mmCIF file of C-alpha atoms in Angstrom:
data_model
loop_
_atom_site.group_PDB
_atom_site.id
_atom_site.type_symbol
_atom_site.label_atom_id
_atom_site.label_comp_id
_atom_site.label_asym_id
_atom_site.label_seq_id
_atom_site.Cartn_x
_atom_site.Cartn_y
_atom_site.Cartn_z
ATOM 1 C CA GLN A 126 -14.133 59.420 17.252
ATOM 2 C CA SER A 127 -14.618 56.226 16.346
ATOM 3 C CA VAL A 128 -18.009 54.734 16.361
ATOM 4 C CA LEU A 129 -16.470 51.465 18.229
ATOM 5 C CA THR A 130 -14.180 51.811 20.736
ATOM 6 C CA GLN A 131 -11.478 50.149 21.186
ATOM 7 C CA PRO A 132 -7.978 50.662 23.768
ATOM 8 C CA PRO A 133 -5.114 52.232 21.841
ATOM 9 C CA SER A 134 -2.411 49.237 23.176
ATOM 10 C CA VAL A 135 -2.020 45.520 24.953
ATOM 11 C CA SER A 136 0.733 43.989 25.629
ATOM 12 C CA GLY A 137 1.864 40.486 26.651
ATOM 13 C CA ALA A 138 4.825 38.288 27.022
ATOM 14 C CA PRO A 139 4.850 35.250 24.420
ATOM 15 C CA GLY A 140 2.652 31.897 25.939
ATOM 16 C CA GLN A 141 1.164 34.460 27.320
ATOM 17 C CA ARG A 142 -3.219 34.945 27.034
ATOM 18 C CA VAL A 143 -4.331 39.040 25.837
ATOM 19 C CA THR A 144 -7.769 40.301 25.130
ATOM 20 C CA ILE A 145 -9.099 43.035 23.362
ATOM 21 C CA SER A 146 -12.185 44.670 23.495
ATOM 22 C CA CYS A 147 -14.409 47.121 21.083
ATOM 23 C CA THR A 148 -17.503 48.740 22.654
ATOM 24 C CA GLY A 149 -20.169 49.818 20.419
ATOM 25 C CA SER A 150 -24.109 50.590 20.783
ATOM 26 C CA SER A 151 -27.550 49.154 20.062
ATOM 27 C CA SER A 152 -27.414 50.077 16.391
ATOM 28 C CA ASN A 153 -24.169 48.086 15.766
ATOM 29 C CA ILE A 154 -22.746 45.618 17.330
ATOM 30 C CA GLY A 155 -26.091 45.172 20.120
ATOM 31 C CA ALA A 156 -27.995 44.299 16.897
ATOM 32 C CA ALA A 157 -28.018 41.987 14.709
ATOM 33 C CA TYR A 158 -24.961 42.864 13.142
ATOM 34 C CA GLY A 159 -21.535 39.836 13.546
ATOM 35 C CA THR A 160 -18.327 41.992 14.816
ATOM 36 C CA HIS A 161 -15.594 40.562 12.685
ATOM 37 C CA TRP A 162 -11.828 41.655 14.284
ATOM 38 C CA TYR A 163 -8.873 41.981 11.419
ATOM 39 C CA GLN A 164 -4.788 42.112 11.845
ATOM 40 C CA HIS A 165 -3.136 44.394 10.529
ATOM 41 C CA LEU A 166 0.984 45.305 10.058
ATOM 42 C CA LEU A 167 2.219 47.082 8.385
ATOM 43 C CA GLY A 168 2.520 47.587 4.775
ATOM 44 C CA THR A 169 0.429 44.639 4.164
ATOM 45 C CA ALA A 170 -3.509 44.138 3.888
ATOM 46 C CA PRO A 171 -4.841 44.086 6.845
ATOM 47 C CA LYS A 172 -6.879 39.514 7.580
ATOM 48 C CA LEU A 173 -9.676 38.903 8.924
ATOM 49 C CA LEU A 174 -9.420 36.927 11.830
ATOM 50 C CA ILE A 175 -12.966 36.615 13.242
ATOM 51 C CA TYR A 176 -15.868 36.650 11.314
ATOM 52 C CA GLY A 177 -19.343 37.006 12.629
ATOM 53 C CA ASN A 178 -18.172 37.507 15.967
ATOM 54 C CA ASP A 179 -16.576 33.981 17.361
ATOM 55 C CA ASN A 180 -16.166 32.239 13.793
ATOM 56 C CA ARG A 181 -12.208 32.049 12.221
ATOM 57 C CA PRO A 182 -11.706 31.737 8.903
ATOM 58 C CA SER A 183 -10.264 28.521 7.410
ATOM 59 C CA GLY A 184 -6.349 28.442 8.090
ATOM 60 C CA VAL A 185 -5.943 31.739 11.820
ATOM 61 C CA PRO A 186 -4.597 29.736 14.310
ATOM 62 C CA ASP A 187 -6.737 28.612 17.181
ATOM 63 C CA ARG A 188 -5.167 30.996 19.654
ATOM 64 C CA PHE A 189 -7.388 33.202 18.500
ATOM 65 C CA SER A 190 -11.131 33.708 19.852
ATOM 66 C CA GLY A 191 -14.228 36.076 19.598
ATOM 67 C CA SER A 192 -16.676 36.640 21.876
ATOM 68 C CA LYS A 193 -19.861 39.406 21.418
ATOM 69 C CA SER A 194 -21.770 40.598 25.601
ATOM 70 C CA GLY A 195 -24.366 42.967 24.825
ATOM 71 C CA THR A 196 -23.059 45.942 22.866
ATOM 72 C CA SER A 197 -18.926 44.981 23.557
ATOM 73 C CA ALA A 198 -16.903 42.127 21.713
ATOM 74 C CA SER A 199 -13.225 40.735 22.599
ATOM 75 C CA LEU A 200 -11.081 39.484 20.897
ATOM 76 C CA ALA A 201 -8.929 37.029 22.842
ATOM 77 C CA ILE A 202 -5.323 35.527 21.741
ATOM 78 C CA THR A 203 -3.534 32.661 23.907
ATOM 79 C CA GLY A 204 0.055 31.228 23.938
ATOM 80 C CA LEU A 205 1.102 34.644 22.066
ATOM 81 C CA GLN A 206 3.661 34.733 20.293
ATOM 82 C CA ALA A 207 5.697 37.175 18.555
ATOM 83 C CA GLU A 208 4.633 37.369 15.499
ATOM 84 C CA ASP A 209 1.715 38.134 17.129
ATOM 85 C CA GLU A 210 2.461 41.709 16.701
ATOM 86 C CA ALA A 211 0.945 43.757 14.973
ATOM 87 C CA ASP A 212 -2.659 46.129 15.122
ATOM 88 C CA TYR A 213 -6.422 44.839 15.614
ATOM 89 C CA TYR A 214 -9.501 46.516 14.805
ATOM 90 C CA CYS A 215 -12.916 45.584 15.112
ATOM 91 C CA GLN A 216 -15.769 45.973 12.313
ATOM 92 C CA SER A 217 -19.499 46.053 12.569
ATOM 93 C CA TYR A 218 -22.375 47.481 10.499
ATOM 94 C CA ASP A 219 -24.256 50.431 11.648
ATOM 95 C CA SER A 220 -28.328 50.860 11.037
ATOM 96 C CA SER A 221 -28.624 54.067 11.904
ATOM 97 C CA LEU A 222 -25.357 55.706 9.587
ATOM 98 C CA SER A 223 -25.931 52.931 7.369
ATOM 99 C CA SER A 224 -22.190 51.904 7.150
ATOM 100 C CA TRP A 225 -19.807 49.879 7.803
ATOM 101 C CA VAL A 226 -17.499 51.662 10.938
ATOM 102 C CA PHE A 227 -14.452 50.369 12.620
ATOM 103 C CA GLY A 228 -12.070 50.453 15.908
ATOM 104 C CA GLY A 229 -9.714 52.843 16.244
ATOM 105 C CA GLY A 230 -7.822 49.817 16.071
ATOM 106 C CA THR A 231 -5.251 48.516 19.388
ATOM 107 C CA LYS A 232 -1.631 48.025 19.139
ATOM 108 C CA LEU A 233 -0.354 44.494 20.716
ATOM 109 C CA THR A 234 2.870 44.998 21.470
ATOM 110 C CA VAL A 235 4.487 40.850 22.902
ATOM 111 C CA LEU A 236 7.057 42.246 25.884
ATOM 112 C CA GLN B 21 -8.230 31.634 -5.059
ATOM 113 C CA VAL B 22 -9.714 35.111 -5.323
ATOM 114 C CA GLN B 23 -7.205 37.574 -5.707
ATOM 115 C CA LEU B 24 -7.924 41.022 -5.653
ATOM 116 C CA GLN B 25 -5.423 43.758 -7.598
ATOM 117 C CA GLN B 26 -5.964 46.826 -7.321
ATOM 118 C CA TRP B 27 -3.991 50.359 -9.164
ATOM 119 C CA GLY B 28 -4.431 54.238 -9.896
ATOM 120 C CA ALA B 29 -2.516 57.376 -9.393
ATOM 121 C CA GLY B 30 -0.026 57.915 -6.516
ATOM 122 C CA LEU B 31 0.584 61.276 -6.222
ATOM 123 C CA LEU B 32 -2.682 63.778 -6.534
ATOM 124 C CA LYS B 33 -2.603 67.687 -6.141
ATOM 125 C CA PRO B 34 -5.283 69.710 -4.162
ATOM 126 C CA SER B 35 -8.689 69.321 -5.578
ATOM 127 C CA GLU B 36 -7.948 66.487 -8.125
ATOM 128 C CA THR B 37 -9.835 63.038 -8.600
ATOM 129 C CA LEU B 38 -8.336 60.317 -6.742
ATOM 130 C CA SER B 39 -8.798 57.362 -9.224
ATOM 131 C CA LEU B 40 -8.873 53.818 -8.226
ATOM 132 C CA THR B 41 -9.458 50.512 -9.315
ATOM 133 C CA CYS B 42 -9.528 47.086 -8.619
ATOM 134 C CA ALA B 43 -10.100 44.230 -10.156
ATOM 135 C CA VAL B 44 -11.323 40.492 -9.602
ATOM 136 C CA TYR B 45 -9.666 37.082 -10.730
ATOM 137 C CA GLY B 46 -10.742 33.692 -9.630
ATOM 138 C CA GLY B 47 -13.635 33.377 -8.088
ATOM 139 C CA SER B 48 -16.830 35.085 -9.222
ATOM 140 C CA PHE B 49 -18.226 38.536 -8.981
ATOM 141 C CA SER B 50 -21.748 38.284 -8.121
ATOM 142 C CA GLY B 51 -23.287 37.820 -5.218
ATOM 143 C CA TYR B 52 -20.936 40.031 -3.310
ATOM 144 C CA HIS B 53 -20.543 43.579 -2.508
ATOM 145 C CA TRP B 54 -16.991 45.090 -3.541
ATOM 146 C CA SER B 55 -16.102 48.156 -0.080
ATOM 147 C CA TRP B 56 -13.285 50.841 -0.267
ATOM 148 C CA ILE B 57 -11.402 51.324 2.580
ATOM 149 C CA ARG B 58 -7.891 53.571 3.405
ATOM 150 C CA GLN B 59 -5.836 54.158 6.281
ATOM 151 C CA PRO B 60 -4.703 57.905 6.160
ATOM 152 C CA PRO B 61 -0.368 58.039 8.061
ATOM 153 C CA GLY B 62 -1.031 57.302 11.977
ATOM 154 C CA LYS B 63 -4.657 56.148 12.272
ATOM 155 C CA GLY B 64 -6.851 53.506 11.496
ATOM 156 C CA LEU B 65 -9.081 51.621 8.817
ATOM 157 C CA GLU B 66 -12.468 54.010 7.607
ATOM 158 C CA TRP B 67 -14.742 52.240 4.944
ATOM 159 C CA ILE B 68 -15.449 54.521 2.231
ATOM 160 C CA GLY B 69 -18.028 52.925 0.074
ATOM 161 C CA GLU B 70 -18.898 49.583 -1.686
ATOM 162 C CA ILE B 71 -20.964 48.204 -4.522
ATOM 163 C CA ASN B 72 -22.601 45.111 -6.016
ATOM 164 C CA HIS B 73 -22.893 43.358 -8.509
ATOM 165 C CA SER B 74 -25.932 44.883 -9.819
ATOM 166 C CA GLY B 75 -24.681 48.383 -8.740
ATOM 167 C CA SER B 76 -26.755 49.024 -5.261
ATOM 168 C CA THR B 77 -23.458 51.733 -3.961
ATOM 169 C CA ASN B 78 -23.897 52.209 -0.333
ATOM 170 C CA TYR B 79 -21.210 55.241 1.239
ATOM 171 C CA ASN B 80 -19.662 56.295 4.432
ATOM 172 C CA PRO B 81 -21.713 59.547 5.218
ATOM 173 C CA SER B 82 -19.250 61.754 5.640
ATOM 174 C CA LEU B 83 -17.215 61.302 2.044
ATOM 175 C CA LYS B 84 -19.959 60.883 0.234
ATOM 176 C CA SER B 85 -20.636 64.608 -1.404
ATOM 177 C CA ARG B 86 -16.767 63.638 -3.156
ATOM 178 C CA VAL B 87 -17.705 59.439 -3.545
ATOM 179 C CA THR B 88 -18.868 57.727 -6.758
ATOM 180 C CA VAL B 89 -18.415 54.095 -6.454
ATOM 181 C CA SER B 90 -19.241 52.050 -10.225
ATOM 182 C CA VAL B 91 -18.904 48.513 -11.805
ATOM 183 C CA ASP B 92 -17.791 46.889 -14.915
ATOM 184 C CA THR B 93 -19.518 44.061 -14.675
ATOM 185 C CA SER B 94 -17.820 42.705 -18.257
ATOM 186 C CA LYS B 95 -14.254 42.886 -16.725
ATOM 187 C CA ASN B 96 -15.129 42.063 -12.811
ATOM 188 C CA GLN B 97 -13.590 45.439 -11.893
ATOM 189 C CA PHE B 98 -14.793 48.150 -9.705
ATOM 190 C CA SER B 99 -14.174 51.453 -9.067
ATOM 191 C CA LEU B 100 -13.150 54.524 -6.804
ATOM 192 C CA LYS B 101 -13.452 57.935 -7.554
ATOM 193 C CA LEU B 102 -13.086 60.600 -4.653
ATOM 194 C CA SER B 103 -13.869 64.595 -6.071
ATOM 195 C CA SER B 104 -11.998 67.832 -5.050
ATOM 196 C CA VAL B 105 -9.587 65.691 -2.438
ATOM 197 C CA THR B 106 -7.029 67.338 0.032
ATOM 198 C CA ALA B 107 -4.163 66.933 2.609
ATOM 199 C CA ALA B 108 -6.652 65.339 4.507
ATOM 200 C CA ASP B 109 -7.175 62.229 2.047
ATOM 201 C CA THR B 110 -3.292 61.062 1.648
ATOM 202 C CA ALA B 111 -4.022 57.310 2.702
ATOM 203 C CA VAL B 112 -3.419 54.408 1.480
ATOM 204 C CA TYR B 113 -6.413 53.424 0.167
ATOM 205 C CA PHE B 114 -7.906 49.269 0.323
ATOM 206 C CA CYS B 115 -10.310 47.063 -2.131
ATOM 207 C CA ALA B 116 -11.914 44.059 -0.967
ATOM 208 C CA ARG B 117 -14.813 41.633 -1.053
ATOM 209 C CA VAL B 118 -17.628 41.336 1.572
ATOM 210 C CA GLY B 119 -18.603 37.968 2.207
ATOM 211 C CA SER B 120 -21.831 36.114 1.269
ATOM 212 C CA SER B 121 -23.185 36.336 4.143
ATOM 213 C CA TYR B 122 -22.615 40.503 4.104
ATOM 214 C CA TYR B 123 -23.794 41.605 8.009
ATOM 215 C CA SER B 124 -22.136 38.599 9.317
ATOM 216 C CA SER B 125 -19.329 37.798 6.873
ATOM 217 C CA GLY B 126 -16.530 40.610 8.067
ATOM 218 C CA MET B 127 -13.843 41.438 4.608
ATOM 219 C CA ASP B 128 -12.339 38.588 3.406
ATOM 220 C CA VAL B 129 -10.462 38.851 0.528
ATOM 221 C CA TRP B 130 -8.367 42.828 0.075
ATOM 222 C CA GLY B 131 -6.483 44.087 -2.414
ATOM 223 C CA GLN B 132 -2.479 45.206 -1.760
ATOM 224 C CA GLY B 133 -3.305 48.570 -1.266
ATOM 225 C CA THR B 134 -3.074 52.007 -2.882
ATOM 226 C CA THR B 135 -0.700 54.702 -1.047
ATOM 227 C CA VAL B 136 -1.841 58.174 -2.483
ATOM 228 C CA THR B 137 -0.365 60.966 -1.509
ATOM 229 C CA VAL B 138 -2.072 64.754 -1.835
ATOM 230 C CA SER B 139 0.166 67.747 -2.197
ATOM 231 C CA SER B 140 1.061 70.978 -4.502
#
Protein backbone atom coordinates (compact mmCIF):
# COMPACT_ATOMS: atom_id res chain seq x y z
CA GLN A 1 0.00 0.00 0.00
CA SER A 2 1.67 3.20 -1.19
CA VAL A 3 1.54 6.42 0.79
CA LEU A 4 0.67 8.24 -2.45
CA THR A 5 -2.26 6.81 -4.41
CA GLN A 6 -2.30 6.68 -8.20
CA PRO A 7 -4.70 4.92 -10.59
CA PRO A 8 -3.14 1.68 -11.85
CA SER A 9 -3.78 2.54 -15.48
CA VAL A 10 -4.99 5.24 -17.87
CA SER A 11 -5.33 5.23 -21.62
CA GLY A 12 -5.94 7.59 -24.50
CA ALA A 13 -5.79 7.81 -28.27
CA PRO A 14 -3.01 9.65 -30.09
CA GLY A 15 -3.52 13.40 -29.92
CA GLN A 16 -5.78 13.24 -26.88
CA ARG A 17 -5.20 14.61 -23.39
CA VAL A 18 -4.88 12.39 -20.33
CA THR A 19 -4.39 13.15 -16.66
CA ILE A 20 -2.89 11.05 -13.89
CA SER A 21 -3.84 11.81 -10.32
CA CYS A 22 -1.75 11.40 -7.17
CA THR A 23 -3.51 11.59 -3.81
CA GLY A 24 -1.59 12.07 -0.60
CA SER A 25 -2.10 13.70 2.78
CA SER A 26 -1.23 16.71 4.90
CA SER A 27 2.18 15.19 5.72
CA ASN A 28 3.34 15.00 2.11
CA ILE A 29 1.63 16.65 -0.88
CA GLY A 30 -0.46 18.84 1.42
CA ALA A 31 2.65 20.13 3.16
CA ALA A 32 5.22 22.55 1.73
CA TYR A 33 7.08 19.77 -0.08
CA GLY A 34 6.92 19.61 -3.85
CA THR A 35 5.42 16.80 -5.89
CA HIS A 36 7.60 15.31 -8.60
CA TRP A 37 6.70 13.12 -11.56
CA TYR A 38 8.79 10.49 -13.36
CA GLN A 39 8.42 8.63 -16.63
CA HIS A 40 9.74 5.08 -16.51
CA LEU A 41 10.24 2.77 -19.44
CA LEU A 42 11.04 -0.85 -18.67
CA GLY A 43 14.75 -1.51 -18.70
CA THR A 44 15.72 2.14 -18.38
CA ALA A 45 16.24 4.60 -15.54
CA PRO A 46 13.29 6.75 -14.48
CA LYS A 47 13.29 10.23 -16.03
CA LEU A 48 12.29 13.35 -14.09
CA LEU A 49 9.34 14.95 -15.93
CA ILE A 50 8.02 17.51 -13.46
CA TYR A 51 9.59 18.87 -10.27
CA GLY A 52 8.25 21.12 -7.57
CA ASN A 53 4.62 20.53 -8.59
CA ASP A 54 4.65 22.32 -11.94
CA ASN A 55 8.19 22.82 -13.26
CA ARG A 56 9.65 21.09 -16.31
CA PRO A 57 13.36 20.24 -16.51
CA SER A 58 15.14 21.39 -19.63
CA GLY A 59 14.32 19.14 -22.57
CA VAL A 60 10.92 17.95 -21.36
CA PRO A 61 8.23 18.88 -23.91
CA ASP A 62 5.58 21.37 -22.83
CA ARG A 63 2.97 18.68 -23.58
CA PHE A 64 3.71 17.55 -20.01
CA SER A 65 2.41 19.71 -17.16
CA GLY A 66 1.86 19.33 -13.44
CA SER A 67 -0.44 20.87 -10.89
CA LYS A 68 -1.23 20.60 -7.21
CA SER A 69 -4.35 21.30 -5.18
CA GLY A 70 -4.57 20.59 -1.47
CA THR A 71 -3.40 17.05 -0.81
CA SER A 72 -3.52 15.95 -4.46
CA ALA A 73 -1.39 16.48 -7.54
CA SER A 74 -1.93 15.76 -11.22
CA LEU A 75 0.14 15.15 -14.31
CA ALA A 76 -1.41 16.13 -17.63
CA ILE A 77 -0.19 14.98 -21.02
CA THR A 78 -1.61 16.67 -24.10
CA GLY A 79 -1.17 15.68 -27.75
CA LEU A 80 -0.63 12.06 -26.72
CA GLN A 81 2.04 10.23 -28.73
CA ALA A 82 2.90 6.54 -28.99
CA GLU A 83 6.25 7.23 -27.33
CA ASP A 84 4.47 8.43 -24.19
CA GLU A 85 3.44 4.86 -23.40
CA ALA A 86 5.23 4.18 -20.11
CA ASP A 87 4.79 3.96 -16.36
CA TYR A 88 4.42 7.25 -14.48
CA TYR A 89 5.23 7.78 -10.80
CA CYS A 90 4.56 10.67 -8.44
CA GLN A 91 6.85 11.38 -5.51
CA SER A 92 6.95 13.65 -2.50
CA TYR A 93 8.60 13.90 0.90
CA ASP A 94 6.62 12.72 3.92
CA SER A 95 7.25 14.51 7.19
CA SER A 96 5.62 11.81 9.33
CA LEU A 97 7.93 9.14 7.91
CA SER A 98 10.90 11.49 7.37
CA SER A 99 11.19 9.70 4.07
CA TRP A 100 10.74 10.12 0.33
CA VAL A 101 7.60 8.33 -0.86
CA PHE A 102 6.44 7.24 -4.30
CA GLY A 103 3.02 6.54 -5.69
CA GLY A 104 2.28 3.01 -6.84
CA GLY A 105 2.70 3.99 -10.48
CA THR A 106 0.29 4.41 -13.41
CA LYS A 107 0.63 2.56 -16.68
CA LEU A 108 -0.25 4.78 -19.64
CA THR A 109 -1.46 2.97 -22.75
CA VAL A 110 -1.69 4.85 -26.03
CA LEU A 111 -4.50 3.21 -27.95
CA GLN B 1 26.89 16.85 -17.61
CA VAL B 2 26.59 14.79 -14.47
CA GLN B 3 26.49 11.02 -14.91
CA LEU B 4 26.05 8.25 -12.35
CA GLN B 5 27.59 4.83 -12.91
CA GLN B 6 26.73 2.00 -10.55
CA TRP B 7 27.98 -1.52 -10.03
CA GLY B 8 27.81 -4.45 -7.62
CA ALA B 9 27.04 -8.14 -7.28
CA GLY B 10 23.96 -9.26 -9.15
CA LEU B 11 23.32 -12.66 -7.59
CA LEU B 12 23.11 -13.27 -3.86
CA LYS B 13 22.04 -16.09 -1.59
CA PRO B 14 19.54 -15.55 1.22
CA SER B 15 21.10 -14.02 4.37
CA GLU B 16 24.00 -12.47 2.42
CA THR B 17 24.69 -8.73 2.25
CA LEU B 18 23.88 -6.74 -0.88
CA SER B 19 26.61 -4.25 -1.79
CA LEU B 20 26.35 -1.62 -4.54
CA THR B 21 28.43 1.45 -5.37
CA CYS B 22 27.57 4.52 -7.43
CA ALA B 23 30.19 6.89 -8.86
CA VAL B 24 29.47 10.51 -9.75
CA TYR B 25 31.15 11.89 -12.86
CA GLY B 26 31.17 15.34 -14.39
CA GLY B 27 29.73 17.42 -11.61
CA SER B 28 29.84 18.54 -8.02
CA PHE B 29 29.47 15.94 -5.30
CA SER B 30 28.92 18.37 -2.44
CA GLY B 31 25.69 20.29 -2.07
CA TYR B 32 23.49 17.35 -3.00
CA HIS B 33 21.87 14.32 -1.44
CA TRP B 34 22.49 10.95 -3.06
CA SER B 35 19.78 8.30 -2.98
CA TRP B 36 19.15 4.63 -3.59
CA ILE B 37 15.82 3.44 -5.03
CA ARG B 38 14.68 -0.04 -6.04
CA GLN B 39 11.96 -1.64 -8.15
CA PRO B 40 10.98 -5.26 -7.43
CA PRO B 41 9.69 -7.25 -10.41
CA GLY B 42 6.17 -6.17 -11.32
CA LYS B 43 6.06 -3.54 -8.57
CA GLY B 44 6.62 0.18 -8.19
CA LEU B 45 9.55 2.32 -7.09
CA GLU B 46 10.65 2.19 -3.46
CA TRP B 47 13.05 4.69 -1.88
CA ILE B 48 15.73 2.99 0.23
CA GLY B 49 17.89 5.73 1.70
CA GLU B 50 20.18 8.67 1.06
CA ILE B 51 23.36 10.43 2.14
CA ASN B 52 24.94 13.83 1.63
CA HIS B 53 28.59 14.70 1.12
CA SER B 54 29.16 15.16 4.84
CA GLY B 55 27.83 11.69 5.61
CA SER B 56 24.43 12.59 7.01
CA THR B 57 22.00 9.75 6.25
CA ASN B 58 18.25 9.20 6.04
CA TYR B 59 16.61 5.80 5.59
CA ASN B 60 13.25 4.30 4.68
CA PRO B 61 11.78 3.27 8.05
CA SER B 62 10.74 -0.11 6.65
CA LEU B 63 14.35 -0.97 5.71
CA LYS B 64 16.28 1.04 8.29
CA SER B 65 17.39 -1.92 10.40
CA ARG B 66 19.17 -3.54 7.44
CA VAL B 67 20.43 -0.57 5.39
CA THR B 68 23.69 1.34 5.48
CA VAL B 69 24.52 4.09 3.00
CA SER B 70 28.07 5.44 3.08
CA VAL B 71 30.10 7.97 1.13
CA ASP B 72 33.68 8.27 -0.11
CA THR B 73 34.16 11.91 -1.02
CA SER B 74 37.73 11.32 -2.21
CA LYS B 75 36.33 9.20 -5.04
CA ASN B 76 32.95 10.95 -5.47
CA GLN B 77 31.24 7.67 -4.70
CA PHE B 78 28.47 6.48 -2.43
CA SER B 79 27.50 2.94 -1.53
CA LEU B 80 24.59 0.82 -0.36
CA LYS B 81 24.71 -2.18 1.91
CA LEU B 82 21.57 -4.20 2.65
CA SER B 83 22.05 -7.04 5.09
CA SER B 84 20.24 -10.36 5.54
CA VAL B 85 18.69 -10.31 2.09
CA THR B 86 15.75 -12.51 1.13
CA ALA B 87 13.91 -13.16 -2.13
CA ALA B 88 11.82 -10.07 -1.37
CA ASP B 89 14.93 -7.95 -1.95
CA THR B 90 15.16 -9.11 -5.57
CA ALA B 91 14.85 -5.90 -7.59
CA VAL B 92 16.46 -3.45 -9.95
CA TYR B 93 18.42 -1.00 -7.81
CA PHE B 94 19.05 2.58 -8.93
CA CYS B 95 21.23 5.34 -7.55
CA ALA B 96 20.06 8.93 -8.05
CA ARG B 97 20.88 12.54 -7.25
CA VAL B 98 18.41 14.67 -5.33
CA GLY B 99 18.41 18.15 -6.81
CA SER B 100 19.99 21.06 -4.99
CA SER B 101 16.71 22.44 -3.62
CA TYR B 102 16.03 19.07 -1.98
CA TYR B 103 12.28 18.97 -1.24
CA SER B 104 11.33 20.90 -4.37
CA SER B 105 13.87 19.45 -6.81
CA GLY B 106 13.10 15.80 -7.44
CA MET B 107 15.70 13.22 -8.40
CA ASP B 108 17.21 14.65 -11.55
CA VAL B 109 20.06 12.30 -12.41
CA TRP B 110 19.89 8.50 -12.27
CA GLY B 111 22.25 5.60 -12.60
CA GLN B 112 21.64 2.90 -15.17
CA GLY B 113 20.26 0.38 -12.68
CA THR B 114 21.60 -2.93 -11.38
CA THR B 115 19.54 -6.10 -11.31
CA VAL B 116 19.97 -7.97 -8.04
CA THR B 117 18.56 -11.46 -7.66
CA VAL B 118 18.39 -13.29 -4.35
CA SER B 119 18.13 -17.04 -4.78
CA SER B 120 19.42 -20.13 -3.08
